[in-house]
mmCIF file of C-alpha atoms in Angstrom:
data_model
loop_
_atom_site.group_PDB
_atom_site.id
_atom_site.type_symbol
_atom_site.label_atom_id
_atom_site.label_comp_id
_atom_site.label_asym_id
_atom_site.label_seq_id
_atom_site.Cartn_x
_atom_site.Cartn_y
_atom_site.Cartn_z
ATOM 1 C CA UNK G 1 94.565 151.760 115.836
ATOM 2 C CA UNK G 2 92.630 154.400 113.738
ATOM 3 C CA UNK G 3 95.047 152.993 110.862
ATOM 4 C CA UNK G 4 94.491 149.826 111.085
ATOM 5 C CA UNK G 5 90.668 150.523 111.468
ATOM 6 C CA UNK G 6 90.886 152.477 108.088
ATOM 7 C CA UNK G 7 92.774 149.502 106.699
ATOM 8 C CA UNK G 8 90.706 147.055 107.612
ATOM 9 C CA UNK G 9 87.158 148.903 105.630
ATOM 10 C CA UNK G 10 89.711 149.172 102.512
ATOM 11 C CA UNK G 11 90.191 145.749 101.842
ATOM 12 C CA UNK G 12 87.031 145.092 102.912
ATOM 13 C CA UNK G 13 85.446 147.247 100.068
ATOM 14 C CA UNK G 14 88.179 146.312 97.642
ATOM 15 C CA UNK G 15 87.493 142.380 98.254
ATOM 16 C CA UNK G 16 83.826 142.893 97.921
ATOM 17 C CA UNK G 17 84.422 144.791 94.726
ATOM 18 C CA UNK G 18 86.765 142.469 92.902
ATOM 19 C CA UNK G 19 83.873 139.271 94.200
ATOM 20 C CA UNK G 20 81.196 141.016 92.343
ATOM 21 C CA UNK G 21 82.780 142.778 89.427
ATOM 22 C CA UNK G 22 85.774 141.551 87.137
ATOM 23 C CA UNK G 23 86.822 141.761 83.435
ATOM 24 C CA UNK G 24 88.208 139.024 81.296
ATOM 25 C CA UNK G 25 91.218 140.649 79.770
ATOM 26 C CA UNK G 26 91.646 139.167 76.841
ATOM 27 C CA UNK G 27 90.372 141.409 73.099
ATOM 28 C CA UNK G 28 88.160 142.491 73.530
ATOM 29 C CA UNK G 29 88.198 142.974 77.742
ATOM 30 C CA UNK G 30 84.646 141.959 78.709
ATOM 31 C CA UNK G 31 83.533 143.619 82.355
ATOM 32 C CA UNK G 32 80.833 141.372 84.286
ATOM 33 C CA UNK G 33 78.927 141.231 87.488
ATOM 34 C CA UNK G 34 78.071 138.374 89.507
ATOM 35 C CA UNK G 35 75.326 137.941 91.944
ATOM 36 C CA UNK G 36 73.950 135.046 93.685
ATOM 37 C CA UNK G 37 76.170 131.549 94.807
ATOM 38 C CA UNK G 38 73.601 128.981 93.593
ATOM 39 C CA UNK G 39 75.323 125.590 91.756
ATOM 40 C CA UNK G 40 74.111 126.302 88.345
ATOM 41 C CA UNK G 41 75.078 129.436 86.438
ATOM 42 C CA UNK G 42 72.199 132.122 84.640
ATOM 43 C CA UNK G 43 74.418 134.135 81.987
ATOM 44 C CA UNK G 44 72.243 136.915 81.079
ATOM 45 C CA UNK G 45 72.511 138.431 77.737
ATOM 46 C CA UNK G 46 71.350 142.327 77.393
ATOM 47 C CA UNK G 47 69.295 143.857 74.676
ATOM 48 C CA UNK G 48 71.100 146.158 71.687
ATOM 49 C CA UNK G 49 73.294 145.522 70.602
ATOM 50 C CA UNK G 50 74.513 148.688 71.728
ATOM 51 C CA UNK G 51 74.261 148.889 74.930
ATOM 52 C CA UNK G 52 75.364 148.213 79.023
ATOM 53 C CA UNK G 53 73.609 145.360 80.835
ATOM 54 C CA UNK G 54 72.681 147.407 83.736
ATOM 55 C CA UNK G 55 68.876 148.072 82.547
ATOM 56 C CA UNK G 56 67.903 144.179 83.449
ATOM 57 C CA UNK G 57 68.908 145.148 87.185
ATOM 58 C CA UNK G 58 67.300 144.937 89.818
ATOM 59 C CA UNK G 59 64.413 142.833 88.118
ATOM 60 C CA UNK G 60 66.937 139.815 86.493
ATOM 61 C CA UNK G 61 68.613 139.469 90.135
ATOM 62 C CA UNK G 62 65.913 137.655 90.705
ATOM 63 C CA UNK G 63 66.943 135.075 88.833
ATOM 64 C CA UNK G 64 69.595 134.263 91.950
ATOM 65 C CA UNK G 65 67.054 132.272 93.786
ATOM 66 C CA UNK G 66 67.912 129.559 91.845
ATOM 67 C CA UNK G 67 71.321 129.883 90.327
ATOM 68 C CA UNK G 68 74.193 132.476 90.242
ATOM 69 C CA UNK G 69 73.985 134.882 87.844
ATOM 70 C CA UNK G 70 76.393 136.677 85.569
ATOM 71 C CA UNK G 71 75.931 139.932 83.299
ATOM 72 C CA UNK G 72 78.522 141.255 81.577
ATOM 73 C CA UNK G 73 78.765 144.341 78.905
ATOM 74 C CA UNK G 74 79.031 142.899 75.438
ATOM 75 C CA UNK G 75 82.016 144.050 73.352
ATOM 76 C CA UNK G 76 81.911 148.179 72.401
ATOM 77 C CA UNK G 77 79.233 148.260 74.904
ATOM 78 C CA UNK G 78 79.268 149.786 78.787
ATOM 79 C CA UNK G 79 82.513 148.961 80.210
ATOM 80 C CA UNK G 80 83.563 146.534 77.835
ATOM 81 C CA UNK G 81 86.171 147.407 75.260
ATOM 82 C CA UNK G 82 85.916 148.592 71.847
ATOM 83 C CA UNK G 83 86.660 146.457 69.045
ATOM 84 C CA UNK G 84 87.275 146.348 65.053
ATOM 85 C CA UNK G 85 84.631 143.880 64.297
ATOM 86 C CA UNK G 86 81.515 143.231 65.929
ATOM 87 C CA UNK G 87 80.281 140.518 63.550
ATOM 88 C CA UNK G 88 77.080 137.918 65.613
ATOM 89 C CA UNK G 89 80.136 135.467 65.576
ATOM 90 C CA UNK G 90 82.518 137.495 67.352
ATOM 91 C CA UNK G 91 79.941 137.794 70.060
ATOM 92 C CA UNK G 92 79.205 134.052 70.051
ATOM 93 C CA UNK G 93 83.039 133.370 71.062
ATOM 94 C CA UNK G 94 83.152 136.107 73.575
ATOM 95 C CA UNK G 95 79.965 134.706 75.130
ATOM 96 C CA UNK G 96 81.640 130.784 74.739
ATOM 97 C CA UNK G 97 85.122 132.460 76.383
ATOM 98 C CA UNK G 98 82.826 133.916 79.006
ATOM 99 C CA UNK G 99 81.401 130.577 79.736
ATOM 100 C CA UNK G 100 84.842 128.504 80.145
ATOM 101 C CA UNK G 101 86.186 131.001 82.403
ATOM 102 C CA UNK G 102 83.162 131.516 84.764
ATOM 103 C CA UNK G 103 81.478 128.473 84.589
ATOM 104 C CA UNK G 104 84.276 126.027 83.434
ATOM 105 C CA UNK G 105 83.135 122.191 82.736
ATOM 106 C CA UNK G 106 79.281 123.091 84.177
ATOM 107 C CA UNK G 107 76.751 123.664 81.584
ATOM 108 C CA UNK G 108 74.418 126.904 81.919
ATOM 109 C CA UNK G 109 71.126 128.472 81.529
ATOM 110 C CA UNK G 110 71.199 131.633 79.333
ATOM 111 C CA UNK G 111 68.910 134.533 79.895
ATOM 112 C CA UNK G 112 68.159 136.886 76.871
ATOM 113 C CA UNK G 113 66.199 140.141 76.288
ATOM 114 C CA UNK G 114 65.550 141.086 72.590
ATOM 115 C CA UNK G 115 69.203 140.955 70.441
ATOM 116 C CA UNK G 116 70.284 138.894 73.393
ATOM 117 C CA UNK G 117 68.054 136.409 72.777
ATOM 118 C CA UNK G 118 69.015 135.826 69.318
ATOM 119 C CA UNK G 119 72.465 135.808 70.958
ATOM 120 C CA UNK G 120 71.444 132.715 72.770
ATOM 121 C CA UNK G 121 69.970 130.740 69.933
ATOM 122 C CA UNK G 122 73.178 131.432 68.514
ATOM 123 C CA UNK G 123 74.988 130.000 70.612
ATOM 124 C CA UNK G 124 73.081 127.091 71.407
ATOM 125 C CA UNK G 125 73.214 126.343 67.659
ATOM 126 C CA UNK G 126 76.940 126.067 67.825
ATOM 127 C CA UNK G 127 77.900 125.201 71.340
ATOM 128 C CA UNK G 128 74.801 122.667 72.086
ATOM 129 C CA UNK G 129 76.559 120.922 74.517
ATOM 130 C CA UNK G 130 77.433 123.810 77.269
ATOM 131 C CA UNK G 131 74.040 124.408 77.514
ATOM 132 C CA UNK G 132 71.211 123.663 80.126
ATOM 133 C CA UNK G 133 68.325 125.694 79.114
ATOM 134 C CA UNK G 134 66.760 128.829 77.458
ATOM 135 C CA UNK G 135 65.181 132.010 78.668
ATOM 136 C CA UNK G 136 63.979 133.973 75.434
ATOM 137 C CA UNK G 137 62.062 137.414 76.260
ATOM 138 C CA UNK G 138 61.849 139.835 72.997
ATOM 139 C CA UNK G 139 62.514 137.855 70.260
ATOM 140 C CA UNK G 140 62.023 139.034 66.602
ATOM 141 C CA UNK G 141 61.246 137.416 63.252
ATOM 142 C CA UNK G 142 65.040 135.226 62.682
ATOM 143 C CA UNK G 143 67.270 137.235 60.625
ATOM 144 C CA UNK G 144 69.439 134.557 59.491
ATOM 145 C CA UNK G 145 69.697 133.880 55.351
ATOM 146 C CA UNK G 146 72.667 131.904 55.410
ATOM 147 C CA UNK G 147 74.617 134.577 53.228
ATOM 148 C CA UNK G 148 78.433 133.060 52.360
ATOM 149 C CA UNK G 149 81.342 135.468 52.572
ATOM 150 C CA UNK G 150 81.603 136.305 49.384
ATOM 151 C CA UNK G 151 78.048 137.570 49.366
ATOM 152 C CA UNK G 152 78.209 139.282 52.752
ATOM 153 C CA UNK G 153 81.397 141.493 51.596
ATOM 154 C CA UNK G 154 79.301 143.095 49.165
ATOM 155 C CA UNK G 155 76.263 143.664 51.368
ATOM 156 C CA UNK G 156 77.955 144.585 54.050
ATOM 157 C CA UNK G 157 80.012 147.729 52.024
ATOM 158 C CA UNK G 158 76.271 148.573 50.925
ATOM 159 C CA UNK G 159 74.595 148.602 54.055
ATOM 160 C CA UNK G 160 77.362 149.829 56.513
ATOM 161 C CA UNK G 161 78.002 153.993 56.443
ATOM 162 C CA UNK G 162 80.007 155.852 58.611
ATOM 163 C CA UNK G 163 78.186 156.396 61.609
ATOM 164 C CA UNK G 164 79.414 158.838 64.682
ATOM 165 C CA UNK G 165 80.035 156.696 67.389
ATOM 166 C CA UNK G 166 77.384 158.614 69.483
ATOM 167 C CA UNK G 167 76.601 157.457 73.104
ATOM 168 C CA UNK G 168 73.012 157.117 73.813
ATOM 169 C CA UNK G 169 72.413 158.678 77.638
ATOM 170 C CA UNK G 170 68.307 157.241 77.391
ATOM 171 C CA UNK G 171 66.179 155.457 75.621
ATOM 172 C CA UNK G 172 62.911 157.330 76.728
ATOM 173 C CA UNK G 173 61.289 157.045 73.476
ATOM 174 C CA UNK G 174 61.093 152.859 73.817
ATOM 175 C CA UNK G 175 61.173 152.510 77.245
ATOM 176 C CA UNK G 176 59.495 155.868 79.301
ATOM 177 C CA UNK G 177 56.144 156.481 78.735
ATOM 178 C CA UNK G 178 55.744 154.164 75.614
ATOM 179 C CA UNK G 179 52.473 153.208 74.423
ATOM 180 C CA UNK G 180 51.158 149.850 74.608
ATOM 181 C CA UNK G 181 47.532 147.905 73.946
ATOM 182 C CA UNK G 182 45.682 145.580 76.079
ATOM 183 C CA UNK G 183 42.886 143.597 74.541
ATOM 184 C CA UNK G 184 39.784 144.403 76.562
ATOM 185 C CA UNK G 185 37.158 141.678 77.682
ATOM 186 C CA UNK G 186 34.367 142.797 75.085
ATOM 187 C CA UNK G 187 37.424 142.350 72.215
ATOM 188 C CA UNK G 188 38.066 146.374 71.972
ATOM 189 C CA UNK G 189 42.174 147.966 72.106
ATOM 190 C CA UNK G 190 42.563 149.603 75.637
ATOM 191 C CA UNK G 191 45.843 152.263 74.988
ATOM 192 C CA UNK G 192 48.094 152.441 78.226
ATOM 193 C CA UNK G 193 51.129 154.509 79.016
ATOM 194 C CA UNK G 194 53.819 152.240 80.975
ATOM 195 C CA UNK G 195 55.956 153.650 82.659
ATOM 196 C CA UNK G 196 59.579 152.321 82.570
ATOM 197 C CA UNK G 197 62.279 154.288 84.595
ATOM 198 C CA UNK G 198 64.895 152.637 82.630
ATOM 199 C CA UNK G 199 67.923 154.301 81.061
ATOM 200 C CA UNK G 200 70.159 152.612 78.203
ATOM 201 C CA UNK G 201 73.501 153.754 77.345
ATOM 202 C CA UNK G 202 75.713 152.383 74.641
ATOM 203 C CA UNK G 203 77.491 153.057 71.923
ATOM 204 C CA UNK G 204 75.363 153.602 68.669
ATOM 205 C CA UNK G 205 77.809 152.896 65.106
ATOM 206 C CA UNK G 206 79.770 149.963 64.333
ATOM 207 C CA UNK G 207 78.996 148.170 67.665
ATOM 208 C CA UNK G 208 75.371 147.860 66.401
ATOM 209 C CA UNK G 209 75.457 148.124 62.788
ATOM 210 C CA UNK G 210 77.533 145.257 61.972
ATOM 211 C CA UNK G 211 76.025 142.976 64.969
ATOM 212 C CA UNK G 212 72.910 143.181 62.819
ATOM 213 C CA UNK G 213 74.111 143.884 59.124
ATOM 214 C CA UNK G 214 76.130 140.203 60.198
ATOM 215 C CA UNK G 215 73.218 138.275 60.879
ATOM 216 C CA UNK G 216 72.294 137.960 57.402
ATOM 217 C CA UNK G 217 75.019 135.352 57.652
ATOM 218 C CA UNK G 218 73.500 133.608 60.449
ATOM 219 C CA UNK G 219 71.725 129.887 59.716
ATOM 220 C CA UNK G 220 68.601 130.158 58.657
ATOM 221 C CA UNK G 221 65.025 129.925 60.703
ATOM 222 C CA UNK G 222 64.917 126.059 59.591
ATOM 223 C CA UNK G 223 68.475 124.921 60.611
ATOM 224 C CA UNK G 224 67.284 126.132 64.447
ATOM 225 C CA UNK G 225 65.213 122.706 64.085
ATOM 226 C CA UNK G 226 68.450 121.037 65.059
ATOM 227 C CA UNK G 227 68.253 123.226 68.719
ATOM 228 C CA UNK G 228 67.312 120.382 71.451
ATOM 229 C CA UNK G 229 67.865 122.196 74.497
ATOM 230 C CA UNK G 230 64.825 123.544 76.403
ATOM 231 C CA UNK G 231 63.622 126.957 75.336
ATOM 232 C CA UNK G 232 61.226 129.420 78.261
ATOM 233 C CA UNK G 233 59.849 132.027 75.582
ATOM 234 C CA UNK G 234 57.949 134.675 76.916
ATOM 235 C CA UNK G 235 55.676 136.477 74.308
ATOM 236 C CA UNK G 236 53.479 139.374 74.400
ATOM 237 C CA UNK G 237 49.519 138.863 73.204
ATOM 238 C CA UNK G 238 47.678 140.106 70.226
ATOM 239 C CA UNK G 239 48.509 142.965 68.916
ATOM 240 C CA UNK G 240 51.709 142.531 69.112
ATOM 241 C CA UNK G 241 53.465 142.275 65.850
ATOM 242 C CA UNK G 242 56.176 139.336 66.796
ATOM 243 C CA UNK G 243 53.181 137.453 68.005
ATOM 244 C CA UNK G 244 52.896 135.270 64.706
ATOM 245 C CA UNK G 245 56.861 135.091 65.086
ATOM 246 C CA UNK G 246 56.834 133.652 68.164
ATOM 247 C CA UNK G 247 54.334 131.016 67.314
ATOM 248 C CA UNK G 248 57.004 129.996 64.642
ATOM 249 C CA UNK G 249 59.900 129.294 67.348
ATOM 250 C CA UNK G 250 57.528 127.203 69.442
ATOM 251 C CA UNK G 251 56.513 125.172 66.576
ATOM 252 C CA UNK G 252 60.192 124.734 64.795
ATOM 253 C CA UNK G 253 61.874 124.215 68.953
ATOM 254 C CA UNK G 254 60.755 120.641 69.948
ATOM 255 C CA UNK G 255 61.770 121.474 73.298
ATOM 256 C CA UNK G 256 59.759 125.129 73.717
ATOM 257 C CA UNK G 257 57.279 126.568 75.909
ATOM 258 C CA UNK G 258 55.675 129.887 75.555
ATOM 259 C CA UNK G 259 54.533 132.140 78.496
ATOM 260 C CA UNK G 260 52.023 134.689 77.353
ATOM 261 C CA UNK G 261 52.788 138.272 79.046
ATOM 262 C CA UNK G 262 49.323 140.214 79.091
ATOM 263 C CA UNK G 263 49.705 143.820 77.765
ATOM 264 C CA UNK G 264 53.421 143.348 76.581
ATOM 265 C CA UNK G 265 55.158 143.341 72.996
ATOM 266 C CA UNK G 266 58.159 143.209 71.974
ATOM 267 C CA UNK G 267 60.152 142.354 74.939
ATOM 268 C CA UNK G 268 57.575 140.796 77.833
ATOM 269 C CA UNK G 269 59.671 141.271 81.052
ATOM 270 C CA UNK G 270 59.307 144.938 81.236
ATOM 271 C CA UNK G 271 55.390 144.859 81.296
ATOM 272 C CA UNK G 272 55.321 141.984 84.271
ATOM 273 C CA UNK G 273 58.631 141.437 85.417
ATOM 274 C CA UNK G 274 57.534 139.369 88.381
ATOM 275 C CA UNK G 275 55.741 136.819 86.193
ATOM 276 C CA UNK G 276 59.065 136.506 84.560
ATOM 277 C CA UNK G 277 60.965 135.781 87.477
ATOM 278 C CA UNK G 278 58.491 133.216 89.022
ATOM 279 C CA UNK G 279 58.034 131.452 85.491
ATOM 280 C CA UNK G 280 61.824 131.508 84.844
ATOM 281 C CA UNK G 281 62.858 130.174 88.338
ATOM 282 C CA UNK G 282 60.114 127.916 88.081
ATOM 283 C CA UNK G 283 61.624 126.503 85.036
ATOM 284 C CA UNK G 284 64.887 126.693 85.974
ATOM 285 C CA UNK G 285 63.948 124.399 88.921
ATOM 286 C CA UNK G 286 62.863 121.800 87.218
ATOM 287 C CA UNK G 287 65.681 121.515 85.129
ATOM 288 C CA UNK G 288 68.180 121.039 87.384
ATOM 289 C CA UNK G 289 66.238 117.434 88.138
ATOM 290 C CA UNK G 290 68.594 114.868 86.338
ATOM 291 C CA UNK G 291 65.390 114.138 84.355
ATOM 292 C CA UNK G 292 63.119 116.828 83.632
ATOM 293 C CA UNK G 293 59.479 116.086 83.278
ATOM 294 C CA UNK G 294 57.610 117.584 80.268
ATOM 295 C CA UNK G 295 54.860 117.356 81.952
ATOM 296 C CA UNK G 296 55.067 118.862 84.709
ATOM 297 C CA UNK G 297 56.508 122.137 82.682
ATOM 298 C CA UNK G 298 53.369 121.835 80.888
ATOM 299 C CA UNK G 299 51.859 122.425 83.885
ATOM 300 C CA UNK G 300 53.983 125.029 85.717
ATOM 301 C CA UNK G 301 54.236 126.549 82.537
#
C-alpha cells in the first residue's frame, strides 16, 4: 500500500510539472510556463535580451484573470538553448513557432517589458494577422534604420567583439534600490529609492549583442504606421527620458492608448504593478468583444 501511496504523489507531481512547464524541442529548444486556462492566450515577452522570464512573476500572473498565459526563456537565455545567431529575426520566428504550437489557429495578446516590447512590434509588423492586441511597458526610441545585408555585414564585424559569455546572477544596479523622480504638486523633483527585490540572470555576449547590433536592420519608426492592431502602452511621466518617445508611438499607432505610470521610467510596471494588471485586464476584456468599442477604451483607459 505504502508503494502504491508513493506512486500515486509521483505522477501526481510529474503530471503537474509537465502541465505547467514544457520546451519546444526544435533549435533552438525554447522552455515555457503556462498559467491560467482562460480562452484567449497572453504570450509574455521578457526584458534583455539577455535574460530568464522569471522576473515578471508573480506580478504578470495576473494577467490570468482574463486569459492563459505563457512565458517562455528566449533563445541563449534561462533554460532555453544556446544558439549561433541571435539576430531580432531569429527571435521573431521562435516567438511565431511558439505561437502555432501553443496557441494554434487562435490569435493572441502579447505582453512586453522593455526589449520585449520591441519584440512584439516586431512581430506584429510581420505576422499581423495572429494577433489580438498589444501590451507595451518600457519601450525605447525605435531602433530600426532599415540597414540591407550588405550594409549590416560590415556594421555588424565593427560593432560585435568577443565578449565572455558571463552570467549575470543580479541586476541590483537597475532594479534594487534605483533612483527615480516624482514631480511634486508645486512643480519641484521629489528623489525616491524603490525598492525592487528582483533578480535577472542571463547570459551577457552574443545573446544580447547581436539581438540589438540586428535591429539596425529592423523597418524603420515610419513603416510601424502600417501596425493596425490595438496597442496598451504604459509610459512613465516627465522626467523620464522615453517620455517624448512614447508620445511618438501613440501618434504613428492609429490603434494606441497610453497609460501614464506616476513616478516610473523606463519600464512602468515595476513602479505600480497593480495599475498594470487592472489596466491590462481591463483592456484585454474589452477586446475579446467581437467588436471593440473605442470608446469605451477611451474611457477605461
Amino acid at each position: 500500500m505504502t508503494k502504491i501511496i508513493i506512486l500515486f504523489f509521483f505522477l501526481f507531481y510529474s503530471f503537474n510539472v509537465v502541465a505547467q512547464t514544457g520546451f519546444l524541442n526544435n533549435d533552438p529548444k525554447l522552455a515555457y510556463w503556462q498559467i491560467g486556462k482562460g480562452k484567449h492566450t497572453v504570450i509574455v515577452l521578457h526584458g534583455g535580451p539577455c535574460v530568464e522570464h522569471q522576473y515578471l512573476r508573480p506580478e504578470f500572473d495576473g494577467l490570468s484573470k482574463m486569459a492563459r498565459v505563457i512565458y517562455y526563456d528566449q533563445r541563449g537565455c534561462g533554460k532555453s538553448s544556446l544558439s549561433d545567431s541571435y539576430h531580432w529575426k531569429d527571435h521573431v520566428e521562435d516567438l511565431n513557432r511558439l505561437i502555432e504550437i501553443l496557441a494554434p489557429n487562435n490569435k493572441v495578446f502579447l505582453a512586453g517589458s522593455s526589449w520585449g516590447s520591441v519584440l512584439a512590434l516586431l512581430y506584429a509588423y510581420k505576422y499581423p494577422d495572429e494577433i489580438d492586441g498589444l501590451i507595451l511597458s518600457g519601450l525605447f526610441r525605435w531602433p530600426g534604420k532599415g540597414m540591407d545585408t550588405v550594409e549590416y555585414k560590415e556594421y555588424r564585424a565593427l560593432r560585435l567583439r568577443l565578449v565572455p559569455d558571463t552570467v549575470v546572477t543580479t541586476a541590483s544596479d537597475l532594479l534594487e534600490n534605483r533612483i527615480i523622480e516624482k514631480i511634486k504638486d508645486d512643480g519641484s523633483i521629489e528623489k525616491l529609492t524603490r525598492e525592487v527585490k528582483k533578480t535577472l540572470v542571463g547570459h551577457i555576449g552574443m545573446s544580447f549583442s547581436e539581438s540589438i547590433v540586428s535591429l539596425e536592420t529592423a523597418p524603420t519608426f515610419d513603416n510601424l504606421n502600417q501596425i493596425q492592431i490595438p496597442c496598451l502602452i504604459f509610459n512613465g511621466p516627465h522626467p523620464c527620458r522615453h517620455e517624448s518617445d512614447i508620445k511618438k508611438y501613440n501618434e504613428l499607432l492609429e490603434n494606441s492608448w497610453i497609460v501614464s505610470i506616476e513616478g516610473s521610467c523606463h519600464d512602468p510596471w515595476l513602479s505600480n504593478p497593480e495599475k498594470f494588471i487592472e489596466k491590462s485586464n481591463l483592456f484585454i476584456k474589452e477586446l475579446k468583444r467581437k467588436r471593440y468599442r473605442v470608446n469605451k477604451l477611451n474611457e477605461i483607459l
